[in-house]
C-alpha positions as MATLAB code, in Angstrom:
seq = 'MDTPLVSIITPSYNSEKFIVQTIKSVQNQSYVNWEMLVVDDCSSDQTVSLVKEMAEHDPRIKLFQLERNSGAGIARNTALGKAQGRYIAFLDADDLWKPEKLKKQIDFLIKNNSPFTFSFYDCIDEAGNPLNKTVEAPKALSYRQLFFCNYVGNLTGIYDADYFGKIAISAIRKRQDWMLWLTILKKIKTAQSVPEILASYRIRQDSISASKLNLIQHNFAVYRKFHGYNFVSALFCMAGFLFTQLLIKPRYIKRITP';
ca = [
       9.652   41.082   -6.969;
       9.326   44.551   -8.569;
      10.662   47.596   -6.708;
       8.512   50.561   -7.768;
       9.268   54.021   -6.442;
       7.668   54.916   -3.099;
       6.991   58.579   -2.279;
       7.137   59.286    1.449;
       5.132   62.326    2.594;
       6.624   64.078    5.643;
       5.328   67.411    6.965;
       7.610   69.111    9.483;
       7.258   71.922   11.980;
       9.828   72.666   14.684;
      10.978   69.057   14.597;
      14.688   69.519   15.251;
      14.645   67.024   18.145;
      13.288   64.193   16.004;
      13.701   64.800   12.259;
      17.196   63.315   11.977;
      16.085   60.051   13.626;
      13.012   59.965   11.406;
      15.029   60.408    8.210;
      17.597   57.837    9.338;
      14.803   55.311    9.899;
      13.934   55.770    6.210;
      17.559   55.583    5.089;
      17.861   52.306    7.017;
      15.090   50.681    4.984;
      16.003   47.447    3.229;
      13.795   48.722    0.381;
      15.882   51.450   -1.271;
      13.750   52.808   -4.136;
      12.097   55.707   -2.342;
      11.947   59.475   -2.277;
      11.260   61.376    0.944;
       9.418   64.659    0.441;
       9.845   66.821    3.531;
       7.656   69.933    3.502;
       8.535   72.375    6.251;
       5.713   74.520    7.623;
       7.777   77.603    8.574;
       9.802   76.110   11.398;
      11.569   78.579   13.691;
      14.163   76.055   14.933;
      16.927   74.149   13.119;
      14.651   71.700   11.289;
      15.324   73.116    7.825;
      19.105   73.225    8.186;
      19.169   69.646    9.489;
      17.104   68.369    6.560;
      19.216   70.347    4.080;
      22.383   68.807    5.454;
      21.001   65.275    5.116;
      19.632   65.987    1.631;
      23.080   67.092    0.476;
      24.343   63.564    1.120;
      21.242   61.686   -0.078;
      19.391   62.972   -3.192;
      16.387   60.818   -2.329;
      15.600   63.366    0.402;
      13.855   66.441   -1.015;
      13.060   69.548    1.026;
      10.308   72.042    0.267;
       9.355   75.071    2.367;
       5.958   76.719    2.717;
       5.919   80.515    2.624;
       3.546   80.742    5.591;
       2.442   78.411    8.353;
      -0.503   76.494    6.909;
      -0.891   73.234    8.819;
      -0.005   69.602    8.165;
      -2.754   69.112    5.573;
      -1.385   71.805    3.255;
       2.138   70.505    3.799;
       1.072   66.965    2.870;
      -0.769   68.185   -0.236;
       2.310   70.149   -1.287;
       4.428   67.006   -1.006;
       1.760   64.997   -2.806;
       1.908   67.399   -5.727;
       5.659   66.779   -6.030;
       5.483   63.001   -5.593;
       6.740   60.823   -8.442;
       6.187   57.381   -6.928;
       3.617   54.737   -7.710;
       3.058   54.206   -3.996;
       2.312   56.968   -1.481;
       3.398   56.483    2.135;
       3.212   58.766    5.148;
       5.654   59.414    7.963;
       5.431   62.376   10.325;
       8.628   64.127   11.371;
       8.736   62.549   14.841;
       7.829   58.933   14.064;
      10.045   55.999   13.063;
       9.953   53.029   10.699;
      11.369   49.569   11.318;
      14.000   48.570    8.704;
      11.746   46.051    6.903;
       8.677   48.315    6.858;
       8.614   49.324    3.203;
       9.783   45.990    1.835;
       7.180   43.962    3.671;
       4.315   46.262    2.766;
       5.282   46.741   -0.883;
       5.808   42.991   -1.294;
       2.366   42.459    0.263;
       0.700   44.959   -2.089;
       2.278   43.454   -5.196;
       1.784   39.827   -4.210;
      -1.894   40.363   -3.357;
      -2.595   42.827   -6.155;
      -3.907   45.207   -3.492;
      -4.092   49.020   -3.749;
      -3.844   49.781   -0.019;
      -2.460   48.330    3.179;
      -1.325   49.256    6.675;
       0.357   47.567    9.626;
       0.616   47.385   13.400;
       2.877   49.774   15.303;
       4.326   50.250   18.756;
       4.571   53.386   20.886;
       7.589   55.299   22.196;
       7.927   58.361   24.395;
       9.538   61.682   23.467;
      12.997   60.330   24.244;
      12.436   57.263   22.074;
      11.986   54.847   24.967;
       9.499   52.000   24.428;
       6.169   52.386   26.210;
       5.527   48.626   25.966;
       2.313   49.220   24.046;
       1.422   47.834   20.636;
      -1.487   49.121   18.559;
      -2.924   46.454   16.293;
      -5.801   46.636   13.824;
      -8.336   44.321   12.227;
      -6.540   42.124    9.699;
      -9.463   42.739    7.347;
     -10.745   46.276    7.841;
     -14.156   47.318    6.497;
     -15.456   50.805    5.772;
     -18.013   50.445    8.559;
     -15.315   49.607   11.109;
     -13.214   52.550    9.968;
     -16.246   54.843   10.105;
     -16.369   54.528   13.888;
     -12.649   54.301   14.626;
      -9.417   55.170   12.854;
      -7.633   51.830   13.073;
      -4.985   52.865   10.529;
      -1.898   54.505   11.974;
      -0.864   57.345    9.662;
       2.750   56.153    9.782;
       1.744   52.733    8.413;
      -0.661   53.465    5.555;
       0.463   53.035    1.922;
      -1.727   53.365   -1.173;
      -1.267   52.784   -4.898;
      -1.487   56.079   -6.815;
      -1.832   54.164  -10.101;
      -5.112   52.751   -8.750;
      -6.550   55.734   -6.847;
      -4.698   58.665   -8.371;
      -3.234   61.147   -5.940;
      -5.856   61.647   -3.226;
      -5.928   65.230   -1.950;
      -5.747   65.671    1.816;
      -8.774   67.349    3.414;
      -8.539   71.051    4.288;
      -9.835   70.268    7.788;
      -6.790   70.904    9.978;
      -7.052   67.747   12.117;
      -7.757   64.046   11.460;
      -6.750   64.314    7.786;
      -5.352   60.783    7.834;
      -8.655   59.276    8.969;
     -10.502   61.096    6.181;
      -7.963   59.832    3.644;
      -8.422   56.212    4.722;
     -12.216   56.660    4.670;
     -11.984   57.906    1.088;
      -9.950   54.827    0.167;
     -12.159   52.314    1.999;
     -15.309   53.836    0.547;
     -13.994   52.792   -2.860;
     -12.494   49.372   -2.127;
     -14.829   48.403    0.797;
     -12.239   46.335    2.709;
      -8.468   46.390    3.187;
      -5.960   43.865    4.496;
      -3.270   44.745    7.001;
       0.260   43.396    7.263;
      -0.104   41.990   10.807;
       3.338   42.935   12.025;
       4.802   45.809   14.056;
       6.536   47.864   11.369;
       6.696   51.368   12.855;
       7.017   53.343   16.093;
       4.629   56.147   16.987;
       6.062   58.834   19.229;
       3.649   60.038   21.919;
       4.380   63.647   22.825;
       2.937   65.653   25.686;
       1.721   68.378   23.338;
       0.202   66.034   20.751;
      -3.508   65.903   19.951;
      -3.549   62.285   21.145;
      -2.680   63.514   24.636;
      -6.023   65.304   24.914;
      -9.159   63.161   24.889;
     -11.397   66.247   24.747;
      -9.617   67.506   21.638;
      -9.918   64.058   20.102;
     -13.688   64.069   20.599;
     -14.037   67.588   19.185;
     -12.047   66.843   16.053;
     -13.792   63.533   15.416;
     -17.155   65.290   15.727;
     -15.930   67.767   13.094;
     -15.201   64.866   10.738;
     -18.798   63.655   10.974;
     -20.123   67.186   10.503;
     -17.804   68.606    7.838;
     -16.350   65.613    5.991;
     -19.439   63.374    5.979;
     -21.828   66.339    5.918;
     -24.150   65.109    8.678;
     -26.409   67.443   10.595;
     -25.814   68.046   14.292;
     -28.154   65.304   15.548;
     -26.846   62.672   13.099;
     -23.282   63.573   14.010;
     -24.131   63.063   17.695;
     -25.395   59.553   16.951;
     -22.182   58.847   15.033;
     -20.155   60.116   17.983;
     -22.059   57.746   20.259;
     -20.928   54.879   18.026;
     -17.396   56.275   17.982;
     -17.236   56.466   21.791;
     -18.666   52.957   22.142;
     -15.936   51.692   19.817;
     -13.214   53.590   21.682;
     -14.314   52.268   25.068;
     -15.262   48.685   24.300;
     -13.892   47.543   20.938;
     -10.633   49.331   20.147;
      -9.013   48.358   23.489;
      -8.997   44.753   22.224;
      -6.414   45.849   19.655;
      -4.119   47.621   22.139;
      -1.658   45.199   23.675;
       0.418   45.856   26.761;
       3.815   44.192   26.676;
       5.494   43.179   29.920;
       9.137   44.340   29.748;
];
């Protein structure tokens, strides 16, 4: 099986508590042909010095620094502009990958001649303890399904830049990952997942996911600004989104008894 270069996009901001674990989860990959592009968004803690120290011992880790705080979207686009890999993957500075993550997904993409895939993931708390919750996704995901719910965890998505080109991240400050997957699915119509838990999503008290009201506001902005719908049409879309969140998506969230 071929081993093309994978470019891993990692924005960072005041991530000193997590960035070392995140980078180590990449270094522990069984798939070794990768570059990790860390773009720091003007951190005021020790994030930059920690990344520099790790990069000195592993040239696959590349650090870039923004001159002013600009948000995760700008940081991701900066990394994207530097990326040399055929495949583009995403990993935020507080999340983790399982050791077989890249190998299984790249093998899947090549074997199935597919330009995009994603996987299941589990959830951990700020200290890295398991929350006994797994987030799955439809094994065959359509654009219509994605339109009403972001089933693709940002830390699991990988796309083929030879097929799509480098897809710019939206300037909207939140939900950029959902808009990226929508752009991809609009072109290919459906995508297949690797139905395994290949990553760990860290749930933090200050994260957007912790606030349901913020989630609703930012999803409404996607319908208004990204899709270009008027206020009334966006409200109807939000009704479909809320229906999906309450009645359909819970089927894909599994509670594991410890």
